[in-house]
Short mmCIF file of C-alpha atoms in Angstrom, two decimals:
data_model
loop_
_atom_site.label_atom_id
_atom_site.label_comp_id
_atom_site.label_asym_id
_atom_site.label_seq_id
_atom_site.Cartn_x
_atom_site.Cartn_y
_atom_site.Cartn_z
CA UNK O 1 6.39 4.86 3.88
CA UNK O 2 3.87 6.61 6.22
CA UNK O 3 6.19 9.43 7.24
CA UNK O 4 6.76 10.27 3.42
CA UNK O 5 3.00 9.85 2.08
CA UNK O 6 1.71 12.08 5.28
CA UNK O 7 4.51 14.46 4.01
CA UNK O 8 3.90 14.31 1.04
CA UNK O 9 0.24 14.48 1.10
CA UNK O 10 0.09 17.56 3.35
CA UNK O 11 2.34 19.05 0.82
CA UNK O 12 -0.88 18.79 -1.77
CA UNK O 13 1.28 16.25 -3.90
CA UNK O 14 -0.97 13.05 -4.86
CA UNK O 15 0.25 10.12 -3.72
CA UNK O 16 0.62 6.21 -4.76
CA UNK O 17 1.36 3.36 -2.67
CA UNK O 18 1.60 -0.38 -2.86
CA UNK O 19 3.92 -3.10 -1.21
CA UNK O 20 6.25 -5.74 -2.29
CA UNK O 21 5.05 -7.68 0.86
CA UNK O 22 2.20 -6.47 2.85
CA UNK O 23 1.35 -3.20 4.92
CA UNK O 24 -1.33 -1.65 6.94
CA UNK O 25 -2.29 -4.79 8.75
CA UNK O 26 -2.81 -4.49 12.71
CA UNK O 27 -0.97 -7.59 13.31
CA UNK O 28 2.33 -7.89 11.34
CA UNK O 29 2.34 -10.89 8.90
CA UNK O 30 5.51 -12.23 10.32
CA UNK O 31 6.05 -11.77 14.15
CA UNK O 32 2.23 -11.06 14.85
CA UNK O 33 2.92 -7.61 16.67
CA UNK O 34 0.46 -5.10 16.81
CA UNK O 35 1.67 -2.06 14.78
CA UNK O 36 -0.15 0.62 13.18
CA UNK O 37 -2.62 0.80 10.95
CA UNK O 38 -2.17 2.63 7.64
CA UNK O 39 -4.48 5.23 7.66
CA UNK O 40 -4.68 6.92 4.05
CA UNK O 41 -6.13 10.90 2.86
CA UNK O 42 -8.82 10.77 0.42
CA UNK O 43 -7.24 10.93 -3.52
CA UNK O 44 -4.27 8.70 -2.56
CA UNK O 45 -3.60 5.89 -5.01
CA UNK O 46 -3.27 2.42 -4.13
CA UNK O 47 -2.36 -0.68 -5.96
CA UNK O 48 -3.63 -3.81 -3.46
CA UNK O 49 -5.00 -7.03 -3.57
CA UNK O 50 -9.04 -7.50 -4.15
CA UNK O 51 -9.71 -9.16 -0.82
CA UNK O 52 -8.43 -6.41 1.27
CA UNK O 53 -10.49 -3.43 -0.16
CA UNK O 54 -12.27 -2.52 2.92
CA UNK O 55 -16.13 -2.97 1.91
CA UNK O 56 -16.61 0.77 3.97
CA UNK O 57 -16.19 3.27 2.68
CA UNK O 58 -16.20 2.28 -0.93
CA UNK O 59 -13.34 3.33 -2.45
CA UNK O 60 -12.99 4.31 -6.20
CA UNK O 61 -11.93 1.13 -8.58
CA UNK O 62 -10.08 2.61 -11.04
CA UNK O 63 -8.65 -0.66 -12.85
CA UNK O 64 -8.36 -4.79 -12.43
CA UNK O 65 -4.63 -5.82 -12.98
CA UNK O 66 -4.03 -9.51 -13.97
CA UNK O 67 -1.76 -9.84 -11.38
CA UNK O 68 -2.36 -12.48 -8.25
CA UNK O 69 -1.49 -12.62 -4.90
CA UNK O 70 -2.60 -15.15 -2.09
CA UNK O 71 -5.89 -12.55 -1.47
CA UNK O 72 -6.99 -12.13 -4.89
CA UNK O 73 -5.58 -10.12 -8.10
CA UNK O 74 -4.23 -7.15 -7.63
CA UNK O 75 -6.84 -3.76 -7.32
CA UNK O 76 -5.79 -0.12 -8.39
CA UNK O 77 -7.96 1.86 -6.47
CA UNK O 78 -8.23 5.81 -5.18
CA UNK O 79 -9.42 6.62 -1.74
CA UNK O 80 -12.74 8.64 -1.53
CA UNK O 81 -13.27 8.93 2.03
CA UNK O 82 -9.74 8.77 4.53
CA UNK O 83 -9.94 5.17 6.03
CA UNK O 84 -7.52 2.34 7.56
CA UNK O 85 -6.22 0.29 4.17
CA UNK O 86 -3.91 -2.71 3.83
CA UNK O 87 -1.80 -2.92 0.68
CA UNK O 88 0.03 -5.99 -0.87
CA UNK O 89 1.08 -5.00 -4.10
CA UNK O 90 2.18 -7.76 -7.10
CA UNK O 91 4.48 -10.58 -5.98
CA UNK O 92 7.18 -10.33 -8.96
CA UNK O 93 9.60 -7.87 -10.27
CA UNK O 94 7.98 -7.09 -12.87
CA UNK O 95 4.68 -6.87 -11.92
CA UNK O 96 6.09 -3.96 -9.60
CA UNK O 97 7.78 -2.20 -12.35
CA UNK O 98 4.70 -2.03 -14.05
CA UNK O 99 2.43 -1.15 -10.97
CA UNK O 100 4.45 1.61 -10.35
CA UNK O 101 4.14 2.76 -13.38
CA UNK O 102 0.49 2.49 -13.24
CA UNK O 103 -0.06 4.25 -10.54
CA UNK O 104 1.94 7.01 -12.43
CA UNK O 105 -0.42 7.22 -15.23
CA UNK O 106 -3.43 7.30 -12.87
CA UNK O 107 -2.26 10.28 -11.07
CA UNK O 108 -0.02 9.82 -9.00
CA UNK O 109 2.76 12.14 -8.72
CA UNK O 110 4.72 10.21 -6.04
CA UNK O 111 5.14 6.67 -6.13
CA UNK O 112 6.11 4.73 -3.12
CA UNK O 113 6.68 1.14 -2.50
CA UNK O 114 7.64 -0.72 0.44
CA UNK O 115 9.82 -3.58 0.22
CA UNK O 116 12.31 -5.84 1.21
CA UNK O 117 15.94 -5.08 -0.48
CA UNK O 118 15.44 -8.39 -3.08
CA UNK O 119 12.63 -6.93 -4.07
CA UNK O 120 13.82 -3.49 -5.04
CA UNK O 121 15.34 -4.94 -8.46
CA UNK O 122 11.96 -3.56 -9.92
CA UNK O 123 13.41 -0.29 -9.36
CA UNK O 124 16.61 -0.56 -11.48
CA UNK O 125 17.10 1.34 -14.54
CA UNK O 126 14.49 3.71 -13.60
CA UNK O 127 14.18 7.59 -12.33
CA UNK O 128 13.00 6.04 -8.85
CA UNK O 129 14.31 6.65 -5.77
CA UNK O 130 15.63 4.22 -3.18
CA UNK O 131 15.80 4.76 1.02
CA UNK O 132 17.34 1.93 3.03
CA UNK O 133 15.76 1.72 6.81
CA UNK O 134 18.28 -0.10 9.31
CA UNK O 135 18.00 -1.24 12.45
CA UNK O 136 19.53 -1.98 15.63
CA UNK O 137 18.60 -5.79 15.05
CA UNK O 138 21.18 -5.58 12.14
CA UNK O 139 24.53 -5.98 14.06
CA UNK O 140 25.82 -6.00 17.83
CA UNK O 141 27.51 -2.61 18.37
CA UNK O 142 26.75 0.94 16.21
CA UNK O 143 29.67 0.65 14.26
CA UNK O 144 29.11 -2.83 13.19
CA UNK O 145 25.06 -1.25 11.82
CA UNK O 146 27.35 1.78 10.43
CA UNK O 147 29.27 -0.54 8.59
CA UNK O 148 26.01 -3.28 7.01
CA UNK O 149 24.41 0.11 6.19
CA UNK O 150 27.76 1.41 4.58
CA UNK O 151 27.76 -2.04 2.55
CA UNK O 152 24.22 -2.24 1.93
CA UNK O 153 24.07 1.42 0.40
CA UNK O 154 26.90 0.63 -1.80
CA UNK O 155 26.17 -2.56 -3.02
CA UNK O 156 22.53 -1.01 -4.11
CA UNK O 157 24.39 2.46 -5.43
CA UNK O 158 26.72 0.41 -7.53
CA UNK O 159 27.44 2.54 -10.65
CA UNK O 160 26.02 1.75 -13.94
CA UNK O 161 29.39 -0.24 -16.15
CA UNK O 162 31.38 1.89 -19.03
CA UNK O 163 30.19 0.13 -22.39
CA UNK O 164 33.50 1.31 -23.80
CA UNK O 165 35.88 -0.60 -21.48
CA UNK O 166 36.39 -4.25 -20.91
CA UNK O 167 34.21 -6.02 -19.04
CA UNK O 168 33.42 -9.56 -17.86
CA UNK O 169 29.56 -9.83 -17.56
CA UNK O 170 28.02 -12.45 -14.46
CA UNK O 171 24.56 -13.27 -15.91
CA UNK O 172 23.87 -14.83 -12.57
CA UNK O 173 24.19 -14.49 -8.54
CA UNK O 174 27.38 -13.05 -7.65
CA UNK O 175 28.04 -14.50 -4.38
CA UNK O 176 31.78 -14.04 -2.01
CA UNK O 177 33.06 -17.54 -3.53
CA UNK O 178 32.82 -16.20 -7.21
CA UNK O 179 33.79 -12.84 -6.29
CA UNK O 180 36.50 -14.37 -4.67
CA UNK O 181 37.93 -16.11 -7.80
CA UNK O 182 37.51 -13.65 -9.72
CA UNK O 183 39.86 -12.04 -7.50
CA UNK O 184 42.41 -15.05 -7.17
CA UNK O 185 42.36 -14.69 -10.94
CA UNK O 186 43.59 -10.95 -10.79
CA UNK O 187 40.34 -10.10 -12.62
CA UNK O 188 41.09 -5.99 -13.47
CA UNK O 189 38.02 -5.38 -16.46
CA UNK O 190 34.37 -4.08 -15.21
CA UNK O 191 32.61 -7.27 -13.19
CA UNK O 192 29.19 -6.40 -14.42
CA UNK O 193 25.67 -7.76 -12.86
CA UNK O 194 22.19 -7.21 -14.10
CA UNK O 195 21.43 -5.09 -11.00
CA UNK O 196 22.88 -4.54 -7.44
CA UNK O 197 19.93 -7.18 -6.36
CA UNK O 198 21.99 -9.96 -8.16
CA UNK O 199 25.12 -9.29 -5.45
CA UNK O 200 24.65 -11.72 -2.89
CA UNK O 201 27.70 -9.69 -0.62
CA UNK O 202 27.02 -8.41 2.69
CA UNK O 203 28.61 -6.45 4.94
CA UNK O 204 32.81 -6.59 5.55
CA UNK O 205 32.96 -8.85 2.71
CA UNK O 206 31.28 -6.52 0.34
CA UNK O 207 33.46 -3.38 1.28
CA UNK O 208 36.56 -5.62 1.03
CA UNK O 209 35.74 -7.25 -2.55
CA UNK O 210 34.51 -4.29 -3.45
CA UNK O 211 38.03 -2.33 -2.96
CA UNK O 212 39.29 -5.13 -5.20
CA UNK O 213 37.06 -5.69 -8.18
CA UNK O 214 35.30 -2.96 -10.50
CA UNK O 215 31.77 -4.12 -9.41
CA UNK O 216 29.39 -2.33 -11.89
CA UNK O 217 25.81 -3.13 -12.72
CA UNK O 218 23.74 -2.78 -16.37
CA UNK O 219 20.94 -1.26 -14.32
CA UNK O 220 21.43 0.71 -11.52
CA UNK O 221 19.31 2.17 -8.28
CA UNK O 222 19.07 5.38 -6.78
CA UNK O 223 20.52 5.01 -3.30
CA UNK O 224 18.97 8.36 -1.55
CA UNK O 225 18.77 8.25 1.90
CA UNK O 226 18.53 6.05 4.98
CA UNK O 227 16.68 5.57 7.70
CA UNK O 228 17.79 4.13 11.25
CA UNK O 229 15.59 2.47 14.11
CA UNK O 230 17.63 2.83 17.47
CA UNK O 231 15.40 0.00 19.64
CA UNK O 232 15.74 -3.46 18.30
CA UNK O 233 14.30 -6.07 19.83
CA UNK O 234 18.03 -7.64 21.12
CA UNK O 235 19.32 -4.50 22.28
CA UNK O 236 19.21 -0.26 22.22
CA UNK O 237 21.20 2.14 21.07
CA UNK O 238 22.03 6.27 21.95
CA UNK O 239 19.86 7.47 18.88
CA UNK O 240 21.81 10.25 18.48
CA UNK O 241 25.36 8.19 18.08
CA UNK O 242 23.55 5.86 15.63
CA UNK O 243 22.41 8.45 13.24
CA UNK O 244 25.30 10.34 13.02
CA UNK O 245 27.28 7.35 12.63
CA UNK O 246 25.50 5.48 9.99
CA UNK O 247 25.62 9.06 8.49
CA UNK O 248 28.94 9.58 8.26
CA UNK O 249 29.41 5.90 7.27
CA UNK O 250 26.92 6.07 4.41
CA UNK O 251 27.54 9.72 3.36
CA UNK O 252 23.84 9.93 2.82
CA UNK O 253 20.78 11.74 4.71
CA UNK O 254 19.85 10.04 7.02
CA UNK O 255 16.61 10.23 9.23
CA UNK O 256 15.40 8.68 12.59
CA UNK O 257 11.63 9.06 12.26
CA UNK O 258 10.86 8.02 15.86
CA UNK O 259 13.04 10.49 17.16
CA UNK O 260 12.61 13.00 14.43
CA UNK O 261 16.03 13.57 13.68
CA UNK O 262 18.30 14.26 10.75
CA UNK O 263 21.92 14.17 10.08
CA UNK S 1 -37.96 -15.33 4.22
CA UNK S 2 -37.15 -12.18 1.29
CA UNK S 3 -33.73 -12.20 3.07
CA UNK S 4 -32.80 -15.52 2.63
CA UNK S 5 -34.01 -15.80 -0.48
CA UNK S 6 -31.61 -13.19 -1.96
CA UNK S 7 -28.79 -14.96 -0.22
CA UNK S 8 -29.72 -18.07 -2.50
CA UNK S 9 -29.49 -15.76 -5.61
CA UNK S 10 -26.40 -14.19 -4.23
CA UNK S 11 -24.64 -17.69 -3.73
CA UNK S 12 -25.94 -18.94 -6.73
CA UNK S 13 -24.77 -16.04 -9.06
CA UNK S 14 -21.78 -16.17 -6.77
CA UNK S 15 -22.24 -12.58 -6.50
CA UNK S 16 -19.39 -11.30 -3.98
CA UNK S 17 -21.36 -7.31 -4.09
CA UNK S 18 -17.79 -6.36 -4.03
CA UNK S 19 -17.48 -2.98 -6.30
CA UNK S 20 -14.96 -4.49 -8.67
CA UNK S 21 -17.58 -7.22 -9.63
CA UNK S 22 -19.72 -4.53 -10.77
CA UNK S 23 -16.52 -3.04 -12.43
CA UNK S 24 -16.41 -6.79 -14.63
CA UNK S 25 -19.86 -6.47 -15.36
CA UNK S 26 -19.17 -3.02 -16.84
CA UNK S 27 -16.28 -3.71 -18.89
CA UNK S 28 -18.75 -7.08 -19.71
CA UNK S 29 -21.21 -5.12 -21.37
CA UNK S 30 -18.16 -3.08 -23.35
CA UNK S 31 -16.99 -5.88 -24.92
CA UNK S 32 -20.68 -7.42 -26.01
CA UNK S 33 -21.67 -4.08 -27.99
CA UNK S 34 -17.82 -3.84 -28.89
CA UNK S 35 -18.42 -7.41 -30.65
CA UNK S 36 -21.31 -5.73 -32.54
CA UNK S 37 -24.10 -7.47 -29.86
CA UNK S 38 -26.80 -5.90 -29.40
CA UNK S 39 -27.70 -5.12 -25.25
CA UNK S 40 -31.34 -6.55 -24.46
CA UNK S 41 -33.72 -4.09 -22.90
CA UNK S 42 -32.94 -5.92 -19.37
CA UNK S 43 -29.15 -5.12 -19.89
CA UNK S 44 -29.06 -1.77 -20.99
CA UNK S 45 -31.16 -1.08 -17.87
CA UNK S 46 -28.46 -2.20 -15.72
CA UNK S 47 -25.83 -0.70 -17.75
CA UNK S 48 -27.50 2.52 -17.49
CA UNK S 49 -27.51 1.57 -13.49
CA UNK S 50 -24.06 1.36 -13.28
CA UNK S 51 -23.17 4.04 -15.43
CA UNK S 52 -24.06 6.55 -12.40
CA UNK S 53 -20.89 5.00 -11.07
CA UNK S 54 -18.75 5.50 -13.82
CA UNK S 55 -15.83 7.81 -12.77
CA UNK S 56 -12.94 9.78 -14.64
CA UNK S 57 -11.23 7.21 -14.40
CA UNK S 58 -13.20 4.06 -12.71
CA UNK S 59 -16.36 3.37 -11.03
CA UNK S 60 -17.34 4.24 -7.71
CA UNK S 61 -20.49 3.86 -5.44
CA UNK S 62 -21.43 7.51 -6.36
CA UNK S 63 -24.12 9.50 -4.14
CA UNK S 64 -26.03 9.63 -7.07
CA UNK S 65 -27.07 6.02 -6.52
CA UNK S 66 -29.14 7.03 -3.97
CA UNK S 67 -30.44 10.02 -1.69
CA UNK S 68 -29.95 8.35 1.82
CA UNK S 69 -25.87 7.42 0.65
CA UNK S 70 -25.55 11.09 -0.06
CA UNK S 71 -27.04 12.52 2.98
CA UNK S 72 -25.18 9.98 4.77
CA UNK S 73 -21.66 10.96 3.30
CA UNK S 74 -22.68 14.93 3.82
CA UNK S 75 -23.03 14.07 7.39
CA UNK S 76 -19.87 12.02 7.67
CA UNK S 77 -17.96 14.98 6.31
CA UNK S 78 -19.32 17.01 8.52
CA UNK S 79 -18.85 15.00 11.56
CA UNK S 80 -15.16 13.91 10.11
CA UNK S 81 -14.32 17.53 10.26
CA UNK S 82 -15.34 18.15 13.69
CA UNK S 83 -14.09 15.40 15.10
CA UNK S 84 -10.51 15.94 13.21
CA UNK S 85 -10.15 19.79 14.40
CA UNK S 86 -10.74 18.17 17.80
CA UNK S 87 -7.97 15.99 17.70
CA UNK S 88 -5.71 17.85 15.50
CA UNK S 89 -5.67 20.33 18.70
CA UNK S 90 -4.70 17.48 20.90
CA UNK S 91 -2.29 16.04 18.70
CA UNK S 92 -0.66 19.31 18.33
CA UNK S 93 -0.95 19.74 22.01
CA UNK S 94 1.52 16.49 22.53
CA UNK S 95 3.41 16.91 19.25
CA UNK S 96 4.74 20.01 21.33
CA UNK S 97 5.55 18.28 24.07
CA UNK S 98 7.18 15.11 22.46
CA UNK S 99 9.02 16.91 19.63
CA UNK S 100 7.27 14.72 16.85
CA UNK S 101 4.51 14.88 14.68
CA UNK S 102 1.49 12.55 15.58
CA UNK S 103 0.47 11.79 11.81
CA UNK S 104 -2.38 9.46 12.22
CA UNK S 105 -4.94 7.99 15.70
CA UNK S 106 -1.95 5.14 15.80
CA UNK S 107 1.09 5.55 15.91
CA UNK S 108 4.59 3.94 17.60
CA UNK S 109 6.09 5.49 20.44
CA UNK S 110 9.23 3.93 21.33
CA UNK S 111 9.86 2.35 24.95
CA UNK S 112 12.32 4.52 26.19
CA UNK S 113 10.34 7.76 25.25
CA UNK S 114 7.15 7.02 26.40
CA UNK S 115 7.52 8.36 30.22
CA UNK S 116 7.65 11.50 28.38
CA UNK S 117 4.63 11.58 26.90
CA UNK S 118 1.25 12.88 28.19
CA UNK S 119 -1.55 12.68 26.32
CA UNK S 120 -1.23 9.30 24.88
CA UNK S 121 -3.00 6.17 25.71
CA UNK S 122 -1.44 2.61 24.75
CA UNK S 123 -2.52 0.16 22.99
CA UNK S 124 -0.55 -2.48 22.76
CA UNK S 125 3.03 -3.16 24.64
CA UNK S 126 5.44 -4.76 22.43
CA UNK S 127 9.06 -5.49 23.41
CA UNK S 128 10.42 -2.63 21.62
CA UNK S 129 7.63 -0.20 21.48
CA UNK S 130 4.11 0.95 22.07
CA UNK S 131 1.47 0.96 19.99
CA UNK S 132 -0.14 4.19 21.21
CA UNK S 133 -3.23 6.59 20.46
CA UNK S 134 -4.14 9.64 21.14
CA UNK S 135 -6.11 9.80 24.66
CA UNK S 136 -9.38 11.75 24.14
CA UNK S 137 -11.01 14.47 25.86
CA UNK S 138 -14.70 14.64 26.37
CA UNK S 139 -15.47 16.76 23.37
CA UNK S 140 -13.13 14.78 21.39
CA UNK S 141 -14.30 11.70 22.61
CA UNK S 142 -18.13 12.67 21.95
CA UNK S 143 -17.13 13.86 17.97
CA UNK S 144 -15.59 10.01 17.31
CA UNK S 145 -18.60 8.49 18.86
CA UNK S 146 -20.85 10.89 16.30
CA UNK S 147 -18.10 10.12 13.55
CA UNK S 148 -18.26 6.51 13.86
CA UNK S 149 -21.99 5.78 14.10
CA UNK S 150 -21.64 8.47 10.75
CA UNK S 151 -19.12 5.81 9.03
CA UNK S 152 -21.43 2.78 10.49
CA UNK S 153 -24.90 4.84 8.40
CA UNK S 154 -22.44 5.42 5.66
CA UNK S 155 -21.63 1.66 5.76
CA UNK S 156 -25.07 0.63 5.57
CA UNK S 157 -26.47 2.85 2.66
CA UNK S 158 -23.55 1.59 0.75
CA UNK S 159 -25.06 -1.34 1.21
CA UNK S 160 -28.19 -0.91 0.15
CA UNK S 161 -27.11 0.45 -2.55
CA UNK S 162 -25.19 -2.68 -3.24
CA UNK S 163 -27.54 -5.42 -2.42
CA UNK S 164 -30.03 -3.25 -5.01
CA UNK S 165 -27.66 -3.57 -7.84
CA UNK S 166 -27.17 -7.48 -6.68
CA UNK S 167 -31.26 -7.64 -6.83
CA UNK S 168 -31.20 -5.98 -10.47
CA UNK S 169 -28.60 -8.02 -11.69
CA UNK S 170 -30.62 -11.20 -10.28
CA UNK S 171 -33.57 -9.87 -11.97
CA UNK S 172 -31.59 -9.72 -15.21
CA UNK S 173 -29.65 -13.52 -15.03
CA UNK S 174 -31.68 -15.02 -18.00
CA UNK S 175 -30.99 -12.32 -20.19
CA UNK S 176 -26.75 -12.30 -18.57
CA UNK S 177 -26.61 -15.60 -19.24
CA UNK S 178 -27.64 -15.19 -22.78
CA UNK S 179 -24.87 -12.33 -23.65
CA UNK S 180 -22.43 -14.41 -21.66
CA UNK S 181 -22.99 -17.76 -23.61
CA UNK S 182 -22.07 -14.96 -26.60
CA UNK S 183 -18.93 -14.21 -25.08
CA UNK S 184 -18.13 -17.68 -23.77
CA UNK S 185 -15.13 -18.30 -21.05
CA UNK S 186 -13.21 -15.51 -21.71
CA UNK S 187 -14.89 -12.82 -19.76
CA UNK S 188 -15.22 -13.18 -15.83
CA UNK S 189 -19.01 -12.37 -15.85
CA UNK S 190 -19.27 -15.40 -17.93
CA UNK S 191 -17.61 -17.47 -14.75
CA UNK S 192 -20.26 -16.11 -12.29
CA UNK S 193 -23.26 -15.26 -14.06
CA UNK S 194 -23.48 -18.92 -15.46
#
């Protein structure tokens, strides 16, 4: 999120940011490690919660959501004078969809969230963009993370069903055991989810049900571009290898900001 | 004794002199005269307070609130823009030599690249990485000490300016009360003013 608002903001483009979870706090919520702060350019957007609006310098309130998190109801607010902000944006789906779009009629000409992946259903069925980050945390060797980033990006790029074929709609979690009968029942119409959020298939499993079932979705996401992190905390990877890997693997962009490099 | 005083008011109005407070009391007075009430002489006053804080699109602690906030914010800029060409020229300086761009005073260097950077003071070893800064040079070090006791003088005229707008809203509670007994639960004035 920081290497695309600083982009972007350098570019003159007028940004927005919030977060599914939280951001911009010196000590991450989870783990407690130090990481940066988020330090945002005067006439950026934000959509955060009341009780973490720095007191100095005031920034601009430019509407009260009823939305609530755990510090107070959620504050759309544009920075006057560049400072060190925290952001947690609206705890449900909807709330996000509607933030975003909030932050779109305020000004903002680029929206950007931060999130974990069962939060991004706010984001189906719209023009947004999604960008999966990986790490070297998510499997032993690189072509094990080549392969969870393969099945993550096409589980969350599943393609929107064809309303003029057959199709047998799951109105709830499809998870490997119902995939799996639907296979053992030599199920050939569209399987059709709300969005790629309600496929509860990772990795091998995904890509092998996958090749068997027409997974398709009523709303779908914009799967973009990836990022990769090649220090975990388990164990390290040759950056280059990784990126061009997961690359080839995904068939997408993909960026390694700490080394800033592309493939 | 004035001090603690105000404190009492403060507490007792629950007044957090948080700017989206004065945002509620704002959108407070819109719905009174949009119900057809009529704003006491007390009320308008602080209305017409506030209003030098209306924005295009919000409210903000404006300069026009008061002189020493503007001359305070003039001098931030100024010393904000010192200090940044300053470190821009070191940043560049080690973006060169590390092949990345140094985007903000904190950033994350990863373990295995940090040998190769000069320039860079740490703050904080984690397993994985280091939570780094940029390390300052005299001059640069000199323009954040000016910058930050410019953001502390900013920090206090806001203030002020805040704890004046708590006073005239104390001054006004009879008269708040009133227009929020009109309006009854349904407005979040009405939950603090009472």
């Amino acid at each position: 999120m920081r290497a695309i608002a600083s982009a972007a903001t350098r570019r003159g483009v007028r940004v927005g940011l919030s977060s599914a979870g939280r951001d911009g706090e010196a000590l991450d919520a989870v783990d407690f490690a130090a990481k940066p702060r988020l330090f945002l350019s005067p006439e950026t957007l934000i959509a955060t919660a009341r009780n973490l609006l720095p007191a100095h310098p005031a920034s601009e309130i430019v509407d009260i959501s009823e939305w609530q998190t755990a510090a107070g109801e959620v504050i759309f607010a544009r920075v006057r004078q560049a400072a060190f902000y925290e952001l947690a944006g609206p705890p449900k789906a909807s709330e996000l969809r509607a933030c975003i779009e909030r932050l779109g009629g305020y000004g903002a000409e680029l929206v950007i969230v931060d999130g974990a992946i069962d939060r991004t259903a706010a984001l189906a069925g719209g023009n947004d963009a999604v960008i999966v980050a990986i790490g070297a945390d998510a499997a032993p060797t690189i072509d094990a993370v080549a392969l969870e980033a393969r099945a993550l990006v096409g589980r969350l790029g599943l393609q929107r069903y064809d309303p003029d074929g057959p199709v047998v709609k799951v109105d709830r979690v499809l998870d490997e055991a119902a995939a799996e009968a639907l296979i053992a029942n030599g199920e050939q119409r569209q399987v059709v989810v709300r969005d790629p959020t309600q496929i509860a298939i990772a990795g091998k499993a995904f890509i092998r049900i996958a090749a068997k079932l027409h997974l398709r979705c009523e709303r779908s996401l914009n799967v973009i571009a990836a990022t990769v992190a090649s220090i975990g905390h388990e164990r390290r990877f040759e950056p280059q290898d990784l990126l061009q890997t997961v690359a080839d693997a995904t068939q997408l962009p993909v960026f390694d900001i700490y080394a800033a490099a592309a493939a | 004794m004035r001090r603690s005083f105000r404190f009492l008011i403060y507490m007792r109005l629950q007044l957090r002199r948080d700017d989206v407070q004065l945002v509620e009391l704002l959108r407070f007075f819109e719905t009174i005269e949009k119900r057809g009430v009529r704003l006491g002489k007390g009320a308008r006053e602080l209305a017409a307070l506030l209003d030098r804080g209306v924005s295009r699109q919000g409210f903000y602690l404006a300069d026009s609130f008061d002189a020493t906030l503007a001359q305070a914010r003039h001098e931030l800029r100024s010393r904000d823009a010192e200090y940044a060409k300053l470190r821009d020229a070191l940043a560049q300086r080690v973006a060169r030599k590390f092949g990345r761009e140094i985007e903000s005073d904190e950033f994350i260097v990863p373990r295995a690249t940090y040998d190769k950077m000069q320039g860079v003071r740490v703050i904080e070893e984690q397993p994985t990485y280091l939570l780094c800064t940029l390390e300052l040079d005299e001059p640069a070090s000199d323009a954040l000490k000016k910058r930050e006791a410019a953001a502390r003088a900013v920090g206090e005229a806001e203030d002020r300016v805040r704890a004046a707008i708590a006073d005239a809203i104390a001054n006004r509670r009879p008269e708040l009360q009133l227009l929020a007994e009109a309006l009854g639960e349904s407005s979040k004035v009405s939950q603090w003013i009472r």
